[in-house]
Coordinates of C-alpha atoms in Angstrom, one line a residue:
M1 CA -6.7 60.5 35.3
K2 CA -4.8 57.3 35.9
G3 CA -7.9 55.2 35.0
G4 CA -8.5 57.2 31.9
A5 CA -4.9 56.8 30.8
C6 CA -5.2 53.0 31.3
R7 CA -8.3 52.9 29.2
L8 CA -6.7 55.0 26.5
A9 CA -3.7 52.6 26.4
V10 CA -6.0 49.6 26.2
D11 CA -7.9 51.2 23.3
L12 CA -4.6 51.9 21.5
I13 CA -3.4 48.3 21.9
R14 CA -6.7 47.0 20.6
A15 CA -6.5 49.2 17.6
R16 CA -2.8 48.2 17.0
L17 CA -3.6 44.5 17.1
R18 CA -6.6 44.9 14.8
T19 CA -4.4 46.9 12.4
S20 CA -1.7 44.2 12.5
Y21 CA -4.2 41.4 11.8
M22 CA -6.1 43.1 9.0
G23 CA -2.9 44.4 7.5
H24 CA -1.6 40.8 7.3
L25 CA -4.7 39.8 5.4
T26 CA -4.5 42.7 3.0
R27 CA -0.8 42.3 2.4
I28 CA -1.5 39.2 0.4
A29 CA -2.1 40.0 -3.2
P30 CA -5.2 38.5 -4.8
G31 CA -4.5 34.9 -6.0
L32 CA -1.2 34.7 -4.1
R33 CA -2.4 31.8 -1.9
T34 CA -3.7 30.0 -4.9
R35 CA -0.4 30.3 -6.7
G36 CA 1.4 29.2 -3.5
A37 CA -0.8 26.1 -3.3
L38 CA -0.2 25.4 -7.0
A39 CA 3.5 25.7 -6.4
G40 CA 3.4 23.2 -3.6
V41 CA 1.3 20.7 -5.6
A42 CA 3.5 20.9 -8.6
A43 CA 6.7 20.6 -6.6
T44 CA 5.3 17.6 -4.7
L45 CA 4.3 15.9 -7.9
L46 CA 7.7 16.5 -9.3
L47 CA 9.3 15.0 -6.2
L48 CA 7.2 11.8 -6.2
G49 CA 7.5 11.4 -10.0
S50 CA 11.2 12.1 -10.4
A51 CA 12.2 9.9 -7.4
D52 CA 10.0 7.1 -8.7
A53 CA 11.4 7.2 -12.2
L54 CA 15.0 7.4 -10.9
A55 CA 14.2 4.4 -8.6
R56 CA 13.3 2.4 -11.7
V57 CA 16.3 3.5 -13.7
L58 CA 18.7 2.7 -10.9
G59 CA 17.0 -0.6 -10.0
A60 CA 16.1 0.7 -6.5
S61 CA 13.8 -1.3 -4.3
T62 CA 11.7 1.5 -3.0
S63 CA 10.8 5.2 -3.4
P64 CA 9.2 7.9 -1.3
L65 CA 5.8 7.0 -2.6
T66 CA 6.1 3.3 -1.7
A67 CA 8.0 4.0 1.6
V68 CA 5.1 6.1 2.9
G69 CA 2.6 3.5 1.6
L70 CA 4.4 0.7 3.4
L71 CA 4.5 2.8 6.6
V72 CA 0.7 3.3 6.3
I73 CA 0.2 -0.5 6.0
R74 CA 2.2 -1.1 9.1
V75 CA 0.4 1.5 11.3
L76 CA -3.1 0.9 10.1
P77 CA -5.4 -0.9 12.6
T78 CA -6.2 -4.5 11.7
D79 CA -9.9 -3.7 11.2
L80 CA -9.0 -1.2 8.5
V81 CA -6.6 -3.6 6.8
K82 CA -9.3 -6.2 6.7
L83 CA -11.9 -3.7 5.4
A84 CA -9.6 -2.6 2.6
I85 CA -8.9 -6.2 1.5
T86 CA -12.7 -6.9 1.6
L87 CA -13.6 -3.8 -0.3
F88 CA -10.8 -3.7 -2.9
G89 CA -9.4 -7.3 -3.0
E90 CA -6.2 -7.4 -5.0
S91 CA -6.7 -3.7 -6.0
D92 CA -6.1 -2.6 -2.4
K93 CA -2.5 -1.6 -3.2
I94 CA -3.5 0.5 -6.1
V95 CA -6.0 2.3 -3.9
L96 CA -3.5 2.8 -1.2
I97 CA -0.9 4.2 -3.7
L98 CA -3.4 6.7 -5.1
T99 CA -4.5 7.7 -1.6
V100 CA -0.9 8.3 -0.5
G101 CA -0.2 10.3 -3.6
V102 CA -3.3 12.5 -3.2
A103 CA -2.4 13.1 0.4
G104 CA 1.1 14.1 -0.5
L105 CA -0.2 16.6 -3.1
V106 CA -2.6 18.1 -0.4
I107 CA 0.2 18.5 2.1
G108 CA 2.4 20.1 -0.6
G109 CA -0.4 22.5 -1.5
L110 CA -1.0 23.4 2.2
I111 CA 2.7 24.2 2.6
G112 CA 2.7 26.4 -0.4
G113 CA -0.6 28.1 0.3
L114 CA -0.3 28.8 4.0
L115 CA 3.3 30.0 3.9
C116 CA 3.1 31.8 0.6
T117 CA 4.0 35.2 2.2
R118 CA 7.1 33.6 3.8
P119 CA 8.8 31.8 1.0
H120 CA 12.0 31.0 3.0
V121 CA 9.8 29.3 5.7
A122 CA 7.8 27.5 3.1
L123 CA 11.0 26.2 1.4
L124 CA 12.4 25.1 4.8
T125 CA 9.2 23.3 5.7
F126 CA 9.1 21.6 2.3
T127 CA 12.7 20.6 2.6
L128 CA 12.1 19.1 6.1
A129 CA 9.2 17.1 4.6
E130 CA 11.6 15.8 1.9
A131 CA 14.1 14.8 4.6
V132 CA 11.5 12.8 6.4
L133 CA 10.7 11.0 3.1
I134 CA 14.3 10.2 2.5
L135 CA 14.6 8.9 6.1
L136 CA 11.6 6.6 5.5
V137 CA 13.2 5.2 2.4
G138 CA 16.5 4.7 4.2
L139 CA 14.8 2.8 7.0
R140 CA 13.4 0.2 4.7
P141 CA 15.2 -3.2 5.2
E142 CA 15.7 -3.6 1.4
A143 CA 17.0 -0.1 0.8
G144 CA 20.5 0.5 -0.5
P145 CA 22.5 3.3 -2.1
P146 CA 20.3 3.4 -5.3
D147 CA 17.2 4.0 -3.2
L148 CA 18.7 6.9 -1.3
I149 CA 20.3 8.4 -4.5
A150 CA 17.0 8.3 -6.3
S151 CA 15.0 9.9 -3.4
A152 CA 17.7 12.6 -2.7
A153 CA 17.9 13.6 -6.4
G154 CA 14.2 13.9 -6.7
S155 CA 14.1 15.9 -3.5
V156 CA 16.7 18.4 -4.8
L157 CA 15.0 18.8 -8.1
A158 CA 11.6 19.4 -6.4
A159 CA 13.0 21.9 -3.8
F160 CA 14.7 23.9 -6.6
S161 CA 11.4 24.1 -8.5
F162 CA 9.5 25.0 -5.4
A163 CA 12.0 27.8 -4.6
L164 CA 11.6 29.2 -8.1
L165 CA 7.8 29.1 -8.0
L166 CA 7.5 30.7 -4.6
G167 CA 10.3 33.2 -5.1
A168 CA 12.8 33.2 -2.3
R169 CA 13.9 36.9 -2.9
R170 CA 11.8 40.0 -2.8
R171 CA 12.3 43.4 -4.4
P172 CA 13.8 46.0 -2.1
G173 CA 11.7 48.9 -1.0
R174 CA 9.3 50.1 1.7
T175 CA 6.9 47.4 2.8
T176 CA 3.2 47.7 3.7
R177 CA 4.1 46.7 7.2
Q178 CA 6.6 49.6 7.6
T179 CA 3.9 52.0 6.3
E180 CA 1.4 50.7 8.8
V181 CA 3.8 51.0 11.7
S182 CA 4.7 54.6 10.9
Q183 CA 1.0 55.4 10.5
T184 CA 0.1 53.8 13.8
E185 CA 3.0 55.5 15.7
A186 CA 1.9 58.8 14.3
G187 CA -1.6 58.2 15.5
Q188 CA -0.4 57.2 18.9
T189 CA 1.6 60.5 19.2
D190 CA -1.5 62.6 18.4
A191 CA -3.6 60.6 20.8
S192 CA -1.1 61.0 23.6
Q193 CA -1.2 64.8 23.2
T194 CA -4.9 65.0 23.7
D195 CA -5.8 66.1 27.3
A196 CA -9.5 65.4 27.1
G197 CA -12.0 63.3 25.1
R198 CA -10.2 60.0 25.6
T199 CA -13.0 58.0 24.0
E200 CA -13.2 60.2 21.0
A201 CA -9.5 60.2 20.6
S202 CA -9.3 56.4 20.7
Q203 CA -12.2 56.1 18.3
T204 CA -10.5 58.6 16.0
E205 CA -7.2 56.7 16.2
A206 CA -8.9 53.4 15.5
S207 CA -10.7 54.8 12.4
Q208 CA -7.5 56.4 11.3
T209 CA -5.7 53.1 11.7
E210 CA -8.4 51.2 9.8
A211 CA -8.3 53.8 7.0
G212 CA -4.5 53.5 6.9
Q213 CA -4.8 49.8 6.8
T214 CA -7.3 49.9 4.0
D215 CA -5.2 52.3 1.9
A216 CA -2.2 50.1 2.5
G217 CA -4.1 46.9 1.5
R218 CA -5.7 48.5 -1.6
T219 CA -4.2 47.1 -4.7
D220 CA -3.6 49.2 -7.7
A221 CA -5.2 47.6 -10.7
G222 CA -2.3 48.3 -12.9
Q223 CA 0.1 46.5 -10.5
T224 CA -1.9 43.4 -9.8
E225 CA 0.0 41.2 -12.2
A226 CA 3.3 42.3 -10.7
G227 CA 2.0 41.4 -7.3
Q228 CA 2.6 44.9 -5.8
T229 CA 0.4 46.9 -3.4
E230 CA 0.1 50.7 -3.2
A231 CA 2.5 50.7 -0.2
G232 CA 5.2 49.2 -2.4
R233 CA 5.2 45.6 -1.1
T234 CA 6.4 43.0 -3.6
D235 CA 4.8 39.5 -3.2
R236 CA 6.5 37.8 -6.2
P237 CA 10.2 37.6 -7.3
A238 CA 11.6 40.2 -9.7
G239 CA 11.2 39.3 -13.3
F240 CA 8.9 36.3 -12.7
G241 CA 5.5 37.0 -14.3
R242 CA 2.3 35.1 -14.2
R243 CA 3.0 33.4 -17.5
G244 CA 6.4 32.2 -16.3
F245 CA 4.9 30.9 -13.1
F246 CA 2.3 28.8 -14.8
L247 CA 4.8 27.6 -17.4
L248 CA 7.1 26.4 -14.7
A249 CA 4.4 24.9 -12.5
G250 CA 2.9 23.1 -15.5
A251 CA 6.3 21.7 -16.6
S252 CA 7.0 20.5 -13.0
A253 CA 3.7 18.8 -12.8
M254 CA 4.0 17.2 -16.2
V255 CA 7.5 15.9 -15.5
G256 CA 6.2 14.5 -12.2
A257 CA 3.2 12.8 -13.8
V258 CA 5.3 11.2 -16.5
G259 CA 7.8 10.1 -13.9
I260 CA 5.0 8.3 -11.9
A261 CA 3.6 6.8 -15.0
A262 CA 6.9 5.4 -16.0
G263 CA 8.4 4.9 -12.6
R264 CA 8.9 1.9 -10.3
T265 CA 5.6 2.1 -8.5
V266 CA 3.4 1.9 -11.5
V267 CA 5.6 -0.5 -13.4
A268 CA 5.7 -2.4 -10.1
V269 CA 9.0 -4.1 -10.8
G270 CA 12.6 -3.0 -10.6
R271 CA 14.4 -3.2 -13.9
G272 CA 17.2 -5.4 -12.6
A273 CA 14.9 -8.0 -11.0
A274 CA 12.7 -8.2 -14.0
E275 CA 15.5 -8.7 -16.4
A276 CA 17.1 -11.3 -14.1
A277 CA 13.9 -13.2 -13.9
R278 CA 13.5 -13.2 -17.6
R279 CA 17.1 -14.5 -18.1
F280 CA 16.8 -17.2 -15.4
V281 CA 16.2 -20.7 -16.7
L282 CA 14.5 -22.9 -14.2
P283 CA 16.5 -26.2 -13.7
A284 CA 14.7 -29.5 -14.3
P285 CA 13.6 -31.0 -11.0
A286 CA 15.2 -34.2 -9.9
V287 CA 11.8 -35.3 -8.6
P288 CA 9.0 -34.2 -11.0
A289 CA 5.4 -34.0 -10.0
P290 CA 3.1 -36.7 -11.4
P291 CA 0.9 -35.5 -14.2
V292 CA -2.5 -34.1 -13.4
P293 CA -4.9 -37.1 -13.5
D294 CA -7.5 -37.5 -16.2
G295 CA -10.8 -36.3 -14.9
A296 CA -9.4 -33.7 -12.5
E297 CA -11.5 -31.1 -14.4
V298 CA -15.3 -31.7 -14.5
G299 CA -15.8 -30.1 -17.9
V300 CA -18.1 -27.2 -17.0
D301 CA -17.5 -23.8 -18.6
G302 CA -17.0 -21.2 -15.9
V303 CA -15.3 -23.4 -13.4
A304 CA -11.8 -22.1 -12.5
P305 CA -9.0 -24.2 -14.3
F306 CA -7.5 -26.9 -12.1
T307 CA -4.0 -25.4 -12.6
T308 CA -3.7 -21.7 -12.1
A309 CA -1.4 -19.7 -14.4
Q310 CA 1.2 -17.7 -12.4
A311 CA -0.2 -14.5 -14.0
D312 CA -3.7 -15.4 -12.6
L313 CA -2.6 -16.4 -9.1
Y314 CA -3.9 -14.0 -6.5
R315 CA -1.5 -11.5 -4.9
I316 CA -2.0 -10.5 -1.3
D317 CA 1.1 -9.2 0.6
T318 CA 2.4 -6.2 2.5
A319 CA 4.6 -5.0 -0.3
L320 CA 3.2 -2.1 -2.4
V321 CA 5.5 -3.1 -5.2
P322 CA 7.6 -6.3 -5.5
P323 CA 11.1 -5.8 -4.1
A324 CA 13.8 -5.7 -6.7
V325 CA 16.0 -8.6 -5.5
D326 CA 19.3 -9.2 -7.2
P327 CA 19.7 -13.1 -7.4
D328 CA 23.5 -12.7 -7.4
A329 CA 23.4 -10.9 -4.1
W330 CA 20.6 -12.9 -2.6
E331 CA 21.3 -15.1 0.4
L332 CA 19.2 -17.3 2.7
R333 CA 20.3 -17.4 6.3
V334 CA 19.2 -20.5 8.4
D335 CA 19.8 -19.8 12.1
G336 CA 18.3 -19.4 15.5
L337 CA 17.8 -22.4 17.8
V338 CA 20.0 -24.6 15.7
E339 CA 23.3 -26.4 16.2
E340 CA 24.8 -25.4 12.8
P341 CA 23.6 -22.2 11.3
F342 CA 24.5 -21.6 7.7
T343 CA 24.0 -19.3 4.7
L344 CA 23.0 -20.3 1.1
T345 CA 23.5 -18.4 -2.1
F346 CA 21.0 -18.6 -5.0
D347 CA 23.4 -20.7 -7.0
E348 CA 24.0 -23.1 -4.1
L349 CA 20.3 -23.5 -3.6
L350 CA 19.8 -24.3 -7.3
A351 CA 22.6 -26.9 -7.1
M352 CA 20.6 -28.9 -4.5
R353 CA 18.1 -31.6 -5.3
L354 CA 15.0 -29.9 -6.6
E355 CA 11.5 -31.4 -6.2
E356 CA 8.2 -30.6 -7.9
H357 CA 4.9 -30.7 -6.0
R358 CA 1.4 -29.7 -6.9
I359 CA -0.1 -27.5 -4.1
T360 CA -3.1 -25.2 -3.7
L361 CA -2.2 -21.9 -2.0
T362 CA -5.0 -20.2 -0.1
C363 CA -5.2 -16.7 1.5
V364 CA -6.7 -16.3 5.0
S365 CA -8.5 -13.2 3.8
N366 CA -10.5 -15.2 1.2
P367 CA -14.2 -14.5 1.8
V368 CA -16.7 -17.3 1.6
G369 CA -16.9 -18.1 -2.1
G370 CA -13.9 -15.9 -2.9
G371 CA -11.1 -16.4 -5.4
L372 CA -8.0 -15.8 -3.3
L373 CA -6.6 -19.2 -3.9
G374 CA -5.0 -21.1 -6.8
T375 CA -3.2 -24.3 -7.6
G376 CA 0.3 -24.5 -9.0
T377 CA 3.1 -27.0 -9.6
W378 CA 5.9 -25.6 -7.4
T379 CA 9.6 -26.4 -7.8
G380 CA 12.1 -26.1 -5.0
V381 CA 14.1 -27.7 -2.2
P382 CA 12.3 -29.3 0.7
V383 CA 12.5 -27.1 3.8
R384 CA 13.2 -30.2 5.9
T385 CA 16.4 -30.7 3.9
L386 CA 17.8 -27.3 5.0
L387 CA 16.5 -27.7 8.6
A388 CA 18.1 -31.2 8.9
R389 CA 21.4 -29.6 8.0
A390 CA 20.9 -26.8 10.6
K391 CA 19.8 -29.3 13.3
P392 CA 17.1 -27.5 15.3
L393 CA 17.4 -27.7 19.1
P394 CA 14.9 -29.8 21.1
E395 CA 13.1 -26.7 22.6
A396 CA 12.4 -25.2 19.2
D397 CA 8.8 -25.3 18.0
M398 CA 8.5 -22.5 15.4
V399 CA 10.1 -21.2 12.2
L400 CA 10.1 -17.4 11.8
S401 CA 10.6 -16.7 8.1
R402 CA 11.6 -13.2 7.0
S403 CA 11.2 -11.4 3.7
I404 CA 13.7 -8.9 2.3
D405 CA 11.2 -6.2 3.0
G406 CA 10.9 -7.1 6.7
F407 CA 7.7 -9.1 6.6
T408 CA 7.7 -12.2 8.9
A409 CA 5.6 -15.3 9.1
S410 CA 5.4 -17.9 11.9
T411 CA 5.2 -21.6 10.9
P412 CA 5.0 -24.6 13.2
L413 CA 8.4 -26.3 13.0
E414 CA 6.6 -29.6 12.6
A415 CA 5.0 -28.4 9.4
M416 CA 8.5 -27.9 7.9
T417 CA 10.1 -31.1 9.2
D418 CA 7.4 -33.8 8.6
D419 CA 6.8 -35.5 5.3
R420 CA 4.6 -32.9 3.7
A421 CA 5.8 -31.0 0.6
S422 CA 7.0 -27.8 2.3
L423 CA 9.3 -26.1 -0.2
V424 CA 11.9 -23.3 -0.5
A425 CA 10.4 -22.6 -4.0
V426 CA 12.1 -21.2 -7.0
G427 CA 9.5 -21.9 -9.7
M428 CA 5.9 -22.4 -10.5
N429 CA 4.4 -24.4 -13.4
G430 CA 7.8 -25.0 -14.9
E431 CA 8.7 -21.3 -15.0
P432 CA 10.8 -19.1 -12.7
L433 CA 8.8 -17.2 -10.1
T434 CA 7.8 -13.7 -11.2
P435 CA 8.8 -10.7 -9.0
E436 CA 5.1 -10.4 -8.0
H437 CA 5.1 -14.0 -6.6
G438 CA 8.4 -14.0 -4.8
Y439 CA 11.3 -14.1 -7.2
P440 CA 13.9 -15.4 -6.7
V441 CA 12.8 -17.5 -3.7
R442 CA 9.7 -18.0 -1.6
L443 CA 8.2 -20.5 0.8
I444 CA 5.3 -22.9 0.2
V445 CA 3.8 -25.0 3.0
P446 CA 0.7 -27.2 2.4
G447 CA -2.1 -27.2 4.9
L448 CA -1.5 -23.6 6.2
Y449 CA -2.8 -20.3 5.1
G450 CA -0.3 -18.2 3.2
F451 CA 0.1 -15.5 5.9
V452 CA 1.9 -18.0 8.2
S453 CA 3.7 -20.0 5.6
A454 CA 4.2 -18.6 2.1
T455 CA 6.8 -15.8 2.7
K456 CA 7.9 -14.2 -0.6
W457 CA 11.4 -12.9 -1.3
V458 CA 12.5 -14.9 1.7
T459 CA 16.0 -14.2 3.1
R460 CA 16.0 -15.8 6.5
I461 CA 14.7 -19.0 8.2
E462 CA 15.0 -18.5 12.0
V463 CA 14.3 -21.5 14.2
T464 CA 12.7 -20.2 17.4
R465 CA 9.7 -20.6 19.7
F466 CA 6.1 -19.3 19.6
D467 CA 6.6 -17.9 23.1
R468 CA 9.7 -15.9 22.1
A469 CA 8.7 -14.3 18.7
E470 CA 5.6 -13.0 17.0
A471 CA 5.1 -12.7 13.3
Y472 CA 3.8 -9.6 11.4
W473 CA 0.1 -10.6 11.3
T474 CA 0.1 -12.3 14.7
Q475 CA 1.1 -8.9 16.2
R476 CA -2.1 -7.6 14.6
G477 CA -4.5 -10.1 16.1
W478 CA -4.4 -13.0 13.6
D479 CA -3.7 -16.6 14.4
A480 CA -0.1 -17.8 14.9
K481 CA -0.5 -21.2 13.3
A482 CA -3.6 -20.9 11.0
P483 CA -4.3 -24.5 9.7
I484 CA -6.5 -24.4 6.6
L485 CA -10.2 -25.2 7.1
V486 CA -12.3 -27.3 4.8
A487 CA -14.2 -25.0 2.4
S488 CA -16.0 -25.0 -1.0
R489 CA -17.2 -22.6 -3.6
I490 CA -19.8 -22.4 -6.4
D491 CA -18.4 -21.2 -9.7
V492 CA -21.5 -22.0 -11.9
P493 CA -24.0 -20.5 -11.9
R494 CA -22.8 -17.0 -10.9
G495 CA -24.8 -14.9 -8.6
L496 CA -28.0 -13.6 -10.2
D497 CA -27.4 -15.6 -13.4
S498 CA -30.4 -16.5 -15.5
V499 CA -30.6 -20.2 -16.5
S500 CA -33.0 -22.4 -18.4
A501 CA -35.6 -24.1 -16.2
G502 CA -35.4 -27.9 -15.9
E503 CA -32.0 -29.4 -15.5
V504 CA -29.5 -27.0 -14.0
V505 CA -25.8 -27.8 -13.7
V506 CA -24.0 -26.5 -10.6
A507 CA -20.2 -26.8 -10.3
G508 CA -17.2 -25.4 -8.4
S509 CA -14.3 -26.4 -6.3
A510 CA -13.6 -27.6 -2.7
W511 CA -10.3 -27.8 -0.7
A512 CA -8.9 -29.0 2.5
Q513 CA -5.1 -29.0 2.0
G514 CA -3.2 -31.5 4.0
V515 CA -6.3 -33.7 4.5
G516 CA -8.1 -33.9 1.2
I517 CA -11.7 -33.7 0.1
A518 CA -14.0 -36.7 0.5
E519 CA -17.4 -35.4 -0.4
V520 CA -19.2 -32.3 -1.7
Q521 CA -22.9 -31.8 -1.1
V522 CA -25.3 -29.3 -2.8
R523 CA -28.7 -28.1 -1.7
L524 CA -31.4 -26.4 -3.8
D525 CA -33.3 -23.7 -1.9
D526 CA -34.0 -25.3 1.5
G527 CA -34.2 -28.9 0.3
E528 CA -32.1 -32.0 1.1
W529 CA -28.4 -32.2 0.5
T530 CA -27.4 -34.0 -2.7
A531 CA -23.9 -35.5 -3.2
A532 CA -22.0 -34.0 -6.1
D533 CA -19.7 -35.8 -8.5
L534 CA -16.0 -35.2 -7.7
G535 CA -13.2 -34.6 -10.2
A536 CA -10.2 -36.9 -9.8
E537 CA -7.9 -36.0 -6.9
A538 CA -4.3 -35.0 -7.8
N539 CA -3.3 -35.2 -4.1
A540 CA -4.5 -34.2 -0.7
D541 CA -2.8 -30.8 -1.0
T542 CA -4.9 -29.6 -4.0
W543 CA -8.4 -28.6 -4.5
R544 CA -11.0 -30.8 -6.2
Q545 CA -13.5 -29.8 -8.8
W546 CA -17.1 -31.0 -8.4
R547 CA -20.4 -30.9 -10.4
V548 CA -24.0 -31.9 -9.9
T549 CA -27.1 -31.7 -12.1
L550 CA -30.2 -30.5 -10.4
P551 CA -33.3 -32.0 -12.1
E552 CA -36.7 -30.3 -12.6
V553 CA -35.8 -26.8 -11.4
E554 CA -39.0 -24.7 -11.8
S555 CA -39.1 -21.2 -13.2
G556 CA -38.5 -18.5 -10.7
R557 CA -35.9 -17.4 -8.3
H558 CA -33.8 -20.0 -6.5
S559 CA -30.7 -20.4 -4.4
V560 CA -28.1 -23.1 -4.3
T561 CA -25.8 -23.9 -1.3
V562 CA -22.6 -26.0 -1.1
R563 CA -20.7 -27.7 1.7
A564 CA -17.7 -30.0 1.7
V565 CA -16.5 -32.9 3.9
D566 CA -12.8 -33.7 4.3
Q567 CA -11.1 -37.1 4.4
E568 CA -11.2 -37.0 8.2
G569 CA -15.0 -36.6 8.2
T570 CA -15.0 -32.9 9.2
V571 CA -18.1 -31.2 7.7
Q572 CA -17.7 -27.6 6.6
T573 CA -19.4 -25.4 9.2
E574 CA -22.3 -23.2 8.3
E575 CA -21.4 -20.7 11.0
R576 CA -20.6 -17.3 9.4
R577 CA -17.3 -15.8 10.6
T578 CA -15.0 -13.0 9.4
P579 CA -11.5 -13.9 8.2
I580 CA -9.8 -12.7 11.4
P581 CA -8.2 -14.5 13.2
N582 CA -8.2 -17.7 11.0
A583 CA -10.2 -17.5 7.8
A584 CA -13.9 -16.8 7.0
T585 CA -16.3 -19.6 7.4
G586 CA -19.8 -20.4 6.3
H587 CA -21.6 -22.1 3.4
H588 CA -21.3 -20.5 0.0
R589 CA -24.8 -19.7 -1.3
V590 CA -25.7 -18.3 -4.8
E591 CA -29.0 -17.0 -6.0
F592 CA -30.1 -17.4 -9.6
R593 CA -33.2 -17.2 -11.8
A594 CA -34.6 -20.1 -13.8
E595 CA -36.7 -19.1 -16.9

């Protein structure tokens, strides 16, 4: 009897568990999970859009969308960062913003869909996620009260919309769960009164339970729109019909989409910084740059201009959107291993002796033959002037520059104290810097790749040592010093171009900043190297254009290869290497067809 009683108890427990599980599934009215997911997506879109729009209105530096994107950039493995730059180039930030936005919508949809039967839990989970976003915004180095206000206001608006869409209150009345419990308890009483036929009793109880569960989960066709089951359970708030739900969800999503389209991330510049940049008039330099020499351009259509417009200069940095820096509040701190640390305001910097220098800026991520470089006439104060005032200590060998958004770059101290044209720059090509390129102040150091020298939105110059500090990219496996390597590029013909047989003009650019280009050589197919004609040199810190005419090129498919030699006799290597840790190498080769 004892063994039979135990088996009967086990059978009853199994039936009860199955009833509970199946009852949970049938308690959810058709389409409720879908509506919950839509509520989460709409509220998330409203959060991202409203916070982004308010960030622009208030002149904030960041928003939840950009804060998450910047966090992703910092935690991504170096190989993924390199792959993203290779695949998307200067569009990598747009791709990342879209990815972060889509991921946020998915998370919001999951919260609403999975927790649709427990709206209070769903709302709490959504609110906790909003709190994490506000925390990420507040942890940004450039964040201030406007950033937090914009994010908090967007979060409150989104949470309110989410609560309305889910329905935090239910109609009173007997629930399906209560009906099932009473049915199961009744079945248990009947089964316990049975003295024989244990198996039959348990089977009967299980079938009764299943039948009760099925009846409880059966939805009356006339009550589907109200979200009620036959047992009286209400899955939607009172007085909130399907039409009202979709109207509110659509309105929330529309407001969010408009907010993103008009917000800070898409516009990519804070209103205050943009207006300040437009109002700022760049002072005339005390030491202007010499004019570009005649003959610097070789006169071949398709070759990049010698001077790069600021709007056309490549942009590779860790900021998803340019920080909105107020020039009136901006300060530059020069400290570290120095005898006399000091701080400069923007007006004090402009009052110093400004110089103008023509320099080619190059990105370490530039692939062989790529376009991540450009030449500008930069206006600023020599870094050595500021360092001479601070008086670095003898043991110092590195300058760690810091951006307002927390980015750091390591530069050899020697490169900022010798006679090269290292600048704390405030202008390019006779115009103020744009927010995208570092307004109000950035660094420029000839002869080094940008990731160790060209800090944008710079706020601190710390004199230190390489064995005491590591910069942002050095921590991720890139070189700490990164001198520029001699390189060259073919601009004409483009890859797979069709040209006329006979004489074929080949042209492009070569660079070896800090040393200068001495010679460029071109080879057709696997033939001999031929010296190209060089454009006039502006200085050793700029690229040089080149051209060569290849005679008697026969019809058919051909390739042309280029290499450069610098003023010290270093020949550009043909060894293929990826950008990490210190620039891609190899000869640029272009295939074309002569007809």
